[in-house]
Coordinates of C-alpha atoms (C1' of nucleotides) in Angstrom, one line a residue:
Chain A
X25 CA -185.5 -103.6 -148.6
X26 CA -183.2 -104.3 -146.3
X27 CA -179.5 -103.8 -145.0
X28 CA -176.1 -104.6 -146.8
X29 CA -175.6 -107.7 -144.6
X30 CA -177.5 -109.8 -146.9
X31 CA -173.3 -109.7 -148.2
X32 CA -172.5 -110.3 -145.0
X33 CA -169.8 -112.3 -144.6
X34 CA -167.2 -113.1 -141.7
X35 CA -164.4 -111.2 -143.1
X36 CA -162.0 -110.8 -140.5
X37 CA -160.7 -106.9 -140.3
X38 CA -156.8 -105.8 -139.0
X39 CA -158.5 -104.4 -136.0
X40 CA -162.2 -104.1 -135.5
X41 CA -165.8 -105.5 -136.5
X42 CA -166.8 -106.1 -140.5
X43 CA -165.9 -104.0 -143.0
X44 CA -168.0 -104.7 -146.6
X45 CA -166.7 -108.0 -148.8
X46 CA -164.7 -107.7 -150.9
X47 CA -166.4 -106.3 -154.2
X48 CA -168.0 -109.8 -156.3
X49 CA -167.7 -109.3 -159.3
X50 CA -170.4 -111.8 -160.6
X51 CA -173.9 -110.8 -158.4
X52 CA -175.2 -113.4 -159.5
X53 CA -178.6 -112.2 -157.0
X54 CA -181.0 -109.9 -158.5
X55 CA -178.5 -106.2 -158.2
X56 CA -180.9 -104.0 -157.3
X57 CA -177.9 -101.5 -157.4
X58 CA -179.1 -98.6 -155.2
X59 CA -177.7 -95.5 -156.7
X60 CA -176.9 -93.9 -153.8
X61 CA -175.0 -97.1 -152.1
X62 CA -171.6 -95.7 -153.1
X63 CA -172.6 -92.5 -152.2
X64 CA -173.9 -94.1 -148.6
X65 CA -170.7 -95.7 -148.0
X66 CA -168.4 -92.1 -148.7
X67 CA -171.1 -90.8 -146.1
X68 CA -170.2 -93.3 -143.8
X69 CA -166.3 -93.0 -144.6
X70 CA -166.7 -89.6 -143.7
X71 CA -168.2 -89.8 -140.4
X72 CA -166.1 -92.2 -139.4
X73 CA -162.9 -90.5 -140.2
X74 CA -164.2 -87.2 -138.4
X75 CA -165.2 -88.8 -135.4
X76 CA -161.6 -90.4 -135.3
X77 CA -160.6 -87.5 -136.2
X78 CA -162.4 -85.7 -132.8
X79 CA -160.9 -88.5 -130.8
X80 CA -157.2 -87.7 -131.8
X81 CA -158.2 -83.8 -130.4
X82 CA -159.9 -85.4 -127.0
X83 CA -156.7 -86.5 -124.9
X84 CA -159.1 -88.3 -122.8
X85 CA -161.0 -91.2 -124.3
X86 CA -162.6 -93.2 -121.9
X87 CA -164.0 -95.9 -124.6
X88 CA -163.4 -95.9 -128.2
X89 CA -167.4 -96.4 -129.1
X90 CA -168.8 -93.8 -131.1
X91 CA -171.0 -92.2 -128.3
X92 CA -168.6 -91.9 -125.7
X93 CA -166.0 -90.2 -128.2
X94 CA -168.5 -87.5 -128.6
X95 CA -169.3 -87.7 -124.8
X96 CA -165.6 -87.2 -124.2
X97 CA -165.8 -84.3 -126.8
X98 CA -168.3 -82.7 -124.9
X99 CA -166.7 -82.5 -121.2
X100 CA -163.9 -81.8 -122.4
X101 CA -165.0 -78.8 -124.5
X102 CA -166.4 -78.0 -120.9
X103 CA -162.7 -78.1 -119.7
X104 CA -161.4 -76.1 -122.1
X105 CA -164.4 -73.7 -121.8
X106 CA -163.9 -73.7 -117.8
X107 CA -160.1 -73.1 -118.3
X108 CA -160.5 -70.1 -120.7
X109 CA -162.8 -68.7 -118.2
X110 CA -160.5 -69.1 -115.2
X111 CA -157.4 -67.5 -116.9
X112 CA -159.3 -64.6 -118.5
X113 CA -160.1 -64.0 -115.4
X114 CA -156.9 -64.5 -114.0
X115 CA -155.4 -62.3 -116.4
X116 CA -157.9 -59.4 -115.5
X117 CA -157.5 -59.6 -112.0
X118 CA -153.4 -59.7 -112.5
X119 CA -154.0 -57.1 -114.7
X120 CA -156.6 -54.2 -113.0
X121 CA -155.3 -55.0 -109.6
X122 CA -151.6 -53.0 -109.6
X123 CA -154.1 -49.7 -109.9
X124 CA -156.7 -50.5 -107.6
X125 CA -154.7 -49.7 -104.1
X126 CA -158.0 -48.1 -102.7
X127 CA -159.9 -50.4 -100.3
X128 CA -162.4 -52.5 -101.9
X129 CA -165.2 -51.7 -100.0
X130 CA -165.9 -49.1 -101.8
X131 CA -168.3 -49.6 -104.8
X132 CA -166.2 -49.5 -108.2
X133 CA -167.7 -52.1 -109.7
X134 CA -167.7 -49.5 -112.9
X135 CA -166.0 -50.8 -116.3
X136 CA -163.0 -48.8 -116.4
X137 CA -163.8 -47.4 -119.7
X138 CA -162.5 -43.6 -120.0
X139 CA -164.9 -41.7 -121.0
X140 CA -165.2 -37.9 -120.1
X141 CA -168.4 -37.7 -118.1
X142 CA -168.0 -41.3 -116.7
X143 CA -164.8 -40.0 -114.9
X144 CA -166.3 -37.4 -113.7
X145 CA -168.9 -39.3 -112.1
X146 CA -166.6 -41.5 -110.7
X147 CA -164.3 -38.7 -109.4
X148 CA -167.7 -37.9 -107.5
X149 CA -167.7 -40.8 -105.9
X150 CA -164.8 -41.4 -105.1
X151 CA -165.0 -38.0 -103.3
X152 CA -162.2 -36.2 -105.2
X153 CA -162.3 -32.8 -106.5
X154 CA -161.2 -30.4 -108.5
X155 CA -158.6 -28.7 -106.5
X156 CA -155.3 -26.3 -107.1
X157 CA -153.1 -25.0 -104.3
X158 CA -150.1 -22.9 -104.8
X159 CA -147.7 -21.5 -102.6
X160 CA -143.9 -20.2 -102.2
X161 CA -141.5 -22.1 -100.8
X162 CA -138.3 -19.9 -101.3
X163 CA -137.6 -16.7 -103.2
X164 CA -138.3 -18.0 -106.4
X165 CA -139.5 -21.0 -106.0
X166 CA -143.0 -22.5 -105.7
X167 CA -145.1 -25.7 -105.0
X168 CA -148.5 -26.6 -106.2
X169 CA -150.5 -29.4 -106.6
X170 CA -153.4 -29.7 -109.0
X171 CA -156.2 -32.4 -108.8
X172 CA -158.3 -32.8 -111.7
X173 CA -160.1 -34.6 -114.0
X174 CA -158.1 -37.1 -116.2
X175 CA -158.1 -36.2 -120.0
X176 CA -156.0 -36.7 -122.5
X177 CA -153.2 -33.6 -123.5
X178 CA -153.6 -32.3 -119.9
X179 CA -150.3 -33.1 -118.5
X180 CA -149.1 -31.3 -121.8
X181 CA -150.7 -28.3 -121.3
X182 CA -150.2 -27.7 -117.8
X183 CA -146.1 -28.0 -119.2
X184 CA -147.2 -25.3 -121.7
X185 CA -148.9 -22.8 -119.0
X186 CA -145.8 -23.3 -116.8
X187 CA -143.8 -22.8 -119.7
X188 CA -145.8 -19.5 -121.0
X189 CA -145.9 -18.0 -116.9
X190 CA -142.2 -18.3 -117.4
X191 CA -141.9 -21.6 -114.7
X192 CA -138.9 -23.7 -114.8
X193 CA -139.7 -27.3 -113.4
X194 CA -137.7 -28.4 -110.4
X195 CA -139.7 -31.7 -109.8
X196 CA -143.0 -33.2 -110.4
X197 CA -144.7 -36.0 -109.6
X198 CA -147.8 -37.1 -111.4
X199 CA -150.2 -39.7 -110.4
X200 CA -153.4 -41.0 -111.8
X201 CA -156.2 -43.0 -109.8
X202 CA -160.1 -43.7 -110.4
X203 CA -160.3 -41.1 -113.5
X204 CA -158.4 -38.3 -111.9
X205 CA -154.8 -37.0 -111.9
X206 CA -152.8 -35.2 -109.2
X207 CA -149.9 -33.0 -110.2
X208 CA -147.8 -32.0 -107.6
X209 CA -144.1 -29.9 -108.7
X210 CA -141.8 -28.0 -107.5
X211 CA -141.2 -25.1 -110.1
X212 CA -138.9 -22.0 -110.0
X213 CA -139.3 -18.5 -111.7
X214 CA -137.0 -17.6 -114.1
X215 CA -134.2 -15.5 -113.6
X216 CA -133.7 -14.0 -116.3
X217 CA -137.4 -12.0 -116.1
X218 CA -138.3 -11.4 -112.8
X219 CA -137.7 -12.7 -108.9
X220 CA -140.1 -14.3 -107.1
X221 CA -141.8 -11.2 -105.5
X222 CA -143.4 -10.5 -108.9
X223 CA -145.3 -13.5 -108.9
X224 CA -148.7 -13.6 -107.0
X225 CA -149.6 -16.8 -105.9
X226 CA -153.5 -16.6 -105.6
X227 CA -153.6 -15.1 -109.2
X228 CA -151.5 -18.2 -110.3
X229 CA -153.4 -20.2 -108.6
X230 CA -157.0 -19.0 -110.2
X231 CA -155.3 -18.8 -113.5
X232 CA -154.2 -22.7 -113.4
X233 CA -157.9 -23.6 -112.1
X234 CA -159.1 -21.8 -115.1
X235 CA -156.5 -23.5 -117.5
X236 CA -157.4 -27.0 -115.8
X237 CA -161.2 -26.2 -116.6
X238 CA -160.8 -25.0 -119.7
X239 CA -161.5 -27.7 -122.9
X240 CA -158.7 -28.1 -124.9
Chain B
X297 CA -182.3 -109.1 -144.7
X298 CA -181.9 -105.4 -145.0
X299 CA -182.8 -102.0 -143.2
X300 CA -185.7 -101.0 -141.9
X301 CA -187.0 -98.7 -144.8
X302 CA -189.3 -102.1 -145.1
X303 CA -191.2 -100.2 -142.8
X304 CA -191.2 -96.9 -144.5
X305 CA -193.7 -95.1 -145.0
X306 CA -194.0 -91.0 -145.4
X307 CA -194.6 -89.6 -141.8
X308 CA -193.8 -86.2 -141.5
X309 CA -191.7 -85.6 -138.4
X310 CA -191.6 -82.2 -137.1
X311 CA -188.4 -81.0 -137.8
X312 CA -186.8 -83.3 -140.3
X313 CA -186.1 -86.7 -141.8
X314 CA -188.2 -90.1 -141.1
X315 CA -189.0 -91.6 -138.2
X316 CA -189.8 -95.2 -137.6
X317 CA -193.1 -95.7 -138.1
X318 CA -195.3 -95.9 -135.3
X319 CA -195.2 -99.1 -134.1
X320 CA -197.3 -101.6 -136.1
X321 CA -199.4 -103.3 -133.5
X322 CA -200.7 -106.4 -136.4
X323 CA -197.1 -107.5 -138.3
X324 CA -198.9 -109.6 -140.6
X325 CA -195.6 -109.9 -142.8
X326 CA -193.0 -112.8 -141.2
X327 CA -191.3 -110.8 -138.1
X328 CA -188.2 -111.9 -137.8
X329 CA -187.9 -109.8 -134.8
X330 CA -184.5 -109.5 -134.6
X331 CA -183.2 -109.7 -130.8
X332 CA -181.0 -106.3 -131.0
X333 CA -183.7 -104.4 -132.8
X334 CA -184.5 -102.5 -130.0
X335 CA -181.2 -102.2 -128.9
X336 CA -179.7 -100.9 -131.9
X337 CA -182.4 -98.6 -131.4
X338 CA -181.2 -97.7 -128.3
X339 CA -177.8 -97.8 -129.6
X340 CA -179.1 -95.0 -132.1
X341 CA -181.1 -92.5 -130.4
X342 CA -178.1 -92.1 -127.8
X343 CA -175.4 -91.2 -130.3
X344 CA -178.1 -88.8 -132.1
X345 CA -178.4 -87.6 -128.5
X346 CA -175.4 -87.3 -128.0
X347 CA -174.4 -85.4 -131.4
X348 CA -176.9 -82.8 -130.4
X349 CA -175.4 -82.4 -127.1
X350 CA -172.3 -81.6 -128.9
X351 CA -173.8 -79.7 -130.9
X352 CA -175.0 -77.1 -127.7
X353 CA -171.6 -77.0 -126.9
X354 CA -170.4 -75.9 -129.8
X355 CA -171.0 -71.8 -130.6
X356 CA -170.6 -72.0 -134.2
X357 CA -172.2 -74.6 -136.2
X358 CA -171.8 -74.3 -140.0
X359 CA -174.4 -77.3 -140.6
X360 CA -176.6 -79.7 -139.0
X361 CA -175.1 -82.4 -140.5
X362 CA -173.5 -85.2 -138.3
X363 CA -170.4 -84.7 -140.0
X364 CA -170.6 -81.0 -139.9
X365 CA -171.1 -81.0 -136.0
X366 CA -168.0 -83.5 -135.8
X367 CA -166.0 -81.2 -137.7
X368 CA -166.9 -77.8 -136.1
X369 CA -166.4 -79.4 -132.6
X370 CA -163.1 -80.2 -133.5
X371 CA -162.2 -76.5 -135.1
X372 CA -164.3 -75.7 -131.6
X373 CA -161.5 -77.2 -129.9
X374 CA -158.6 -76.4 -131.8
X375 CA -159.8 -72.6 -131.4
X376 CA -160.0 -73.4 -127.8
X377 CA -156.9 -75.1 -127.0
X378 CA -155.1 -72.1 -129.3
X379 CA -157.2 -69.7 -126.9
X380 CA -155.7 -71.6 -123.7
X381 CA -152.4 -71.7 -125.0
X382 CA -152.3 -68.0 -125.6
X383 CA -153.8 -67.2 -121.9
X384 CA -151.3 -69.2 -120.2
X385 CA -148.3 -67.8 -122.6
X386 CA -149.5 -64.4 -121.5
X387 CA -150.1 -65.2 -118.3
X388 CA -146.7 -66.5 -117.7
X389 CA -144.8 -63.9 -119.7
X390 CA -146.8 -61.6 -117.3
X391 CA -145.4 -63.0 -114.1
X392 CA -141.7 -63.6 -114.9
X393 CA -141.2 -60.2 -117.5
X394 CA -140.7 -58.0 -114.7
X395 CA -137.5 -59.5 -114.0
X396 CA -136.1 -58.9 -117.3
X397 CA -135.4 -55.4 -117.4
X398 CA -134.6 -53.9 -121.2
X399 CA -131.6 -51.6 -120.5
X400 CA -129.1 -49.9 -122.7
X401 CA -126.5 -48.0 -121.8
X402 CA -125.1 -45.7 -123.9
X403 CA -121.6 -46.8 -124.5
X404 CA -123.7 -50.2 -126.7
X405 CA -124.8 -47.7 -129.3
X406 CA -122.5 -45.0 -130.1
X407 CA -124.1 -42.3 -132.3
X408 CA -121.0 -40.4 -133.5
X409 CA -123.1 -37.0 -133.7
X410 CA -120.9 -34.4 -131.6
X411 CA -123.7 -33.1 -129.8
X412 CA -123.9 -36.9 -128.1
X413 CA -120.4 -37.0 -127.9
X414 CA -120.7 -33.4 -125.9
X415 CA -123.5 -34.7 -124.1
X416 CA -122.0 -37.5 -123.1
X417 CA -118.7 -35.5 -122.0
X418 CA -120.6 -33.2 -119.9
X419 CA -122.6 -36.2 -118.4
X420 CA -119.3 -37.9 -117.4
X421 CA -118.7 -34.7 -115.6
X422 CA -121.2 -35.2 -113.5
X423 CA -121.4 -38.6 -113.5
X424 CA -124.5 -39.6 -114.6
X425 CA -124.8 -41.3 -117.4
X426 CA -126.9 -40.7 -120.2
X427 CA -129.3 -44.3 -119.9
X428 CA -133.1 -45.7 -120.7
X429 CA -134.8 -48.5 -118.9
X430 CA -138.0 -49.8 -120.6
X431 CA -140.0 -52.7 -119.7
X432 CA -142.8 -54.9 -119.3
X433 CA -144.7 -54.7 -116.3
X434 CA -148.1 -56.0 -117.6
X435 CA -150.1 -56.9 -120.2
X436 CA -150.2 -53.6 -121.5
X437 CA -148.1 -51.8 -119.1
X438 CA -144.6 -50.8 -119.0
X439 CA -142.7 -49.1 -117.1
X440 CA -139.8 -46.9 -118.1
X441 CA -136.8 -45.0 -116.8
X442 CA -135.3 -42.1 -118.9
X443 CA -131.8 -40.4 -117.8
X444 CA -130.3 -37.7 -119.7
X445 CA -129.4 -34.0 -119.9
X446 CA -131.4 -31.2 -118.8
X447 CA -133.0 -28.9 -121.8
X448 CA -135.5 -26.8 -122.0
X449 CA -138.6 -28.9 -124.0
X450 CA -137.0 -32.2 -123.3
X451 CA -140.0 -33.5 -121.0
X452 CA -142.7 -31.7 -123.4
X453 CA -141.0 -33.4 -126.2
X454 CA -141.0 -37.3 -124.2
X455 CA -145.1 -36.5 -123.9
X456 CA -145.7 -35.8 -127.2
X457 CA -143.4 -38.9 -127.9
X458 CA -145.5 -41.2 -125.6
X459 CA -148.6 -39.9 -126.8
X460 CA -146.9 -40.2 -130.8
X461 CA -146.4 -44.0 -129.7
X462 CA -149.9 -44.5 -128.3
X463 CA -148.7 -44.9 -124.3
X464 CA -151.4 -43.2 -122.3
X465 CA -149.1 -42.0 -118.9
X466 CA -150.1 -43.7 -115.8
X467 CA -147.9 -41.8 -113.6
X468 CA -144.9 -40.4 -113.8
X469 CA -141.7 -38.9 -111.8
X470 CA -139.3 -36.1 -112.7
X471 CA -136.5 -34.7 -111.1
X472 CA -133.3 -32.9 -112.1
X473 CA -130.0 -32.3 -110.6
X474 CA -127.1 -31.1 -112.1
X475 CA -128.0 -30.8 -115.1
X476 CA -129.5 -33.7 -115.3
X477 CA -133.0 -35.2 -115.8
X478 CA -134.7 -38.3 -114.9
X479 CA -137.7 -39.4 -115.6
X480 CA -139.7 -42.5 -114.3
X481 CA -142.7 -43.3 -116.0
X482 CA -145.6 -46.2 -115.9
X483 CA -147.4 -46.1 -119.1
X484 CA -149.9 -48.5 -120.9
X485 CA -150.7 -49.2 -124.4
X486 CA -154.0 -47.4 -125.9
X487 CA -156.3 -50.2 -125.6
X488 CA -157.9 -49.4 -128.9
X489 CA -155.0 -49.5 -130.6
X490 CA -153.5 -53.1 -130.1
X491 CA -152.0 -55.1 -127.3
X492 CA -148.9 -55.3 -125.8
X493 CA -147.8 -58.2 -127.7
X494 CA -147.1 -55.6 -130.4
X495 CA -144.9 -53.4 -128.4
X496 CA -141.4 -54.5 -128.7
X497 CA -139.9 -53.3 -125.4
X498 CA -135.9 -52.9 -127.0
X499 CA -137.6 -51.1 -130.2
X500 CA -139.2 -48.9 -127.7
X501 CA -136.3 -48.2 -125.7
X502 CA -133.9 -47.5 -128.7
X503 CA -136.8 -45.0 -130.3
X504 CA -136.9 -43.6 -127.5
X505 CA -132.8 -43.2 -126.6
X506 CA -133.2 -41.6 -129.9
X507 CA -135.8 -39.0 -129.2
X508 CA -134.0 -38.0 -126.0
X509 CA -130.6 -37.4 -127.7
X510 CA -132.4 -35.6 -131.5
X511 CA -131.9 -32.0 -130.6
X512 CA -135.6 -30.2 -130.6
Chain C
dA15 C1' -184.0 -85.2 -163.7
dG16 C1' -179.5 -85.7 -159.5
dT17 C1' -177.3 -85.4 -155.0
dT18 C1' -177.1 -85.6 -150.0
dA19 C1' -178.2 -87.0 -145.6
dC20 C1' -180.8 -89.8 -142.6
dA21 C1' -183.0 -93.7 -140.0
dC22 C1' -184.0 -98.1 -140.4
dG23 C1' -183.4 -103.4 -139.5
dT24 C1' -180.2 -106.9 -139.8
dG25 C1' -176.0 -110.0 -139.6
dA26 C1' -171.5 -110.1 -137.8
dT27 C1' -168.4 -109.4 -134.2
dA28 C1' -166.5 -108.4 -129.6
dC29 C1' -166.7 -108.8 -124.6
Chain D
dT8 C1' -175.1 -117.4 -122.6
dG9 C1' -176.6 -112.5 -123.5
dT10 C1' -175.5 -107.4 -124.3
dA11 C1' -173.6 -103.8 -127.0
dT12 C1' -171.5 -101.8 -131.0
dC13 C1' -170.6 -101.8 -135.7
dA14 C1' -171.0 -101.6 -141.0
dC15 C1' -173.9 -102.5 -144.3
dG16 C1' -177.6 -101.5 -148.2
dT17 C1' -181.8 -99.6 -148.9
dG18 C1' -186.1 -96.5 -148.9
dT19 C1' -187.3 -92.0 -148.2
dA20 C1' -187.2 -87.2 -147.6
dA21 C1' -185.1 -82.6 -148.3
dC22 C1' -182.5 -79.7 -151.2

DNA sequence: AGTTACACGTGATAC
DNA sequence: TGTATCACGTGTAAC
């Protein structure tokens, strides 16, 4: 049967609509006495005090009726949604673009995930290879550059070869780009073993392209 | 009078709960035909609407109950606004870091081992000064400038640091003159390891003013 | 059995 | 005046 108005009665509230009488004591009415109508009325409670609770996390409320406080939920879930999009994406563009000096035109639309073969392939494409030149620049000293594939512990090693040819580094400049690594240094024989004319610079050269090849 | 379970009867909807009967064409029973039935109806079937809509919008939903989709909308939201907040934090302290630049020199921190003290002495001779720069250049770049005295194993010794601190070397510049070494570095946090919320740039700098003065 | 959640129709209330 | 929203108690269905 039907709704709890039949206990309807105008009881003015603080701020809005009916709220139930006040409990009679003496029903004098046939009680029927639902068993779940407290249980209807925590429900209720409930509801009510999460949807207010969804309004105080909406700054914009255009009405305070139940519908348009989800509404308001909704588009402005959309905000936040479109806002999180826009600075992630902000924050990848800020933070990939410092690298990326080359000209866009070419096709690197690859995930810059750094994986072995992946920068190979990419080195491919991006037309660099594998290269090593060394030469003499003075009567000990030397300059060489080494392009390469990027991996990690190769900078390291290439300090150990120079170390074990008995190398002394001037200067060096290392740079890294689109999975590969250039290495370009100034190095000096030591003094103490030999002079320069000791050293022969294709030999060098093939034995730091085999080093560079070489897995760790 | 009271709800409209007067009507009830057990139709099976698809999915779940009652419906309001199909509409009985032959009310024999008094019809009070209340003049907002239909609109109540209305009134209903929109916010129902609307709860599901809310419902799309939100990814996790730990029940389908109306309070339930309230409340997860408005963790939804708080996860969201936390989200946003972080972005924007980032994203700022990505644009104005770069001006603060972490630097200590070495008169701050006095390590009263002689062999600083000699270093230090034979820098002054020179006049360089033994120094490290280290800071934040992106989100998980930094960039770092290393000044000290010349010794054999000193550069090997900063890679194995680097890699000992999980830095992966973006490029990097060495040169030495008398007796000196400096080395200019862009490096950027192992992505698998953790952000660069986590590195504390003056931590860094002092580990690594450390390193750069231990003898090997 | 017991509890929970829902839709229903209705009177009251606000605009 | 109507139109719209609300809280109410209840029957019913699902768990």
């Amino acid at each position: 049967m039907g709704g709890g108005n039949r206990f309807q009665e105008p009881v003015k509230i603080n701020r809005r609509r009916q709220v139930r009488k006040e409990k009679e004591e003496d029903e004098v009415n046939e009680s029927f006495k639902s068993p779940n109508l407290e249980a209807e009325r925590r429900r209720r409670e409930k509801l009510h005090g999460r949807l207010m609770a969804l309004r105080s996390h909406v700054p914009i409320v255009t009405n305070m009726t139940k519908a348009s406080i989800v509404e308001d939920a909704i588009t402005y879930i959309g905000e936040l949604q479109k806002i999180v999009e826009n600075l992630t994406e902000k924050l990848h563009e800020m933070e990939e673009t410092p690298l990326e000096i080359y000209e866009q035109q070419t096709v690197h639309t690859i995930k810059p995930e750094v994986e072995a073969i992946d920068l190979k392939m990419e080195m491919k494409k991006t037309g660099i290879e594998e290269n090593v030149q060394f030469c003499k620049i003075g009567k000990r000293k030397f300059w060489l550059k080494i392009t390469t594939e990027k991996r990690p512990g190769i900078f390291t090693k290439f300090m150990e070869v120079m170390c074990l040819l008995g190398f002394e580094i001037i200067d060096i400049t290392l740079a890294t780009s689109n999975g590969a690594i250039i290495i370009s240094s100034s190095v000096q024989i030591l003094q103490g073993l030999c002079d320069g004319g000791s050293v022969d610079p294709q030999q060098t050269k093939d034995f730091l392209l085999e080093v560079m090849r070489s897995n760790p």
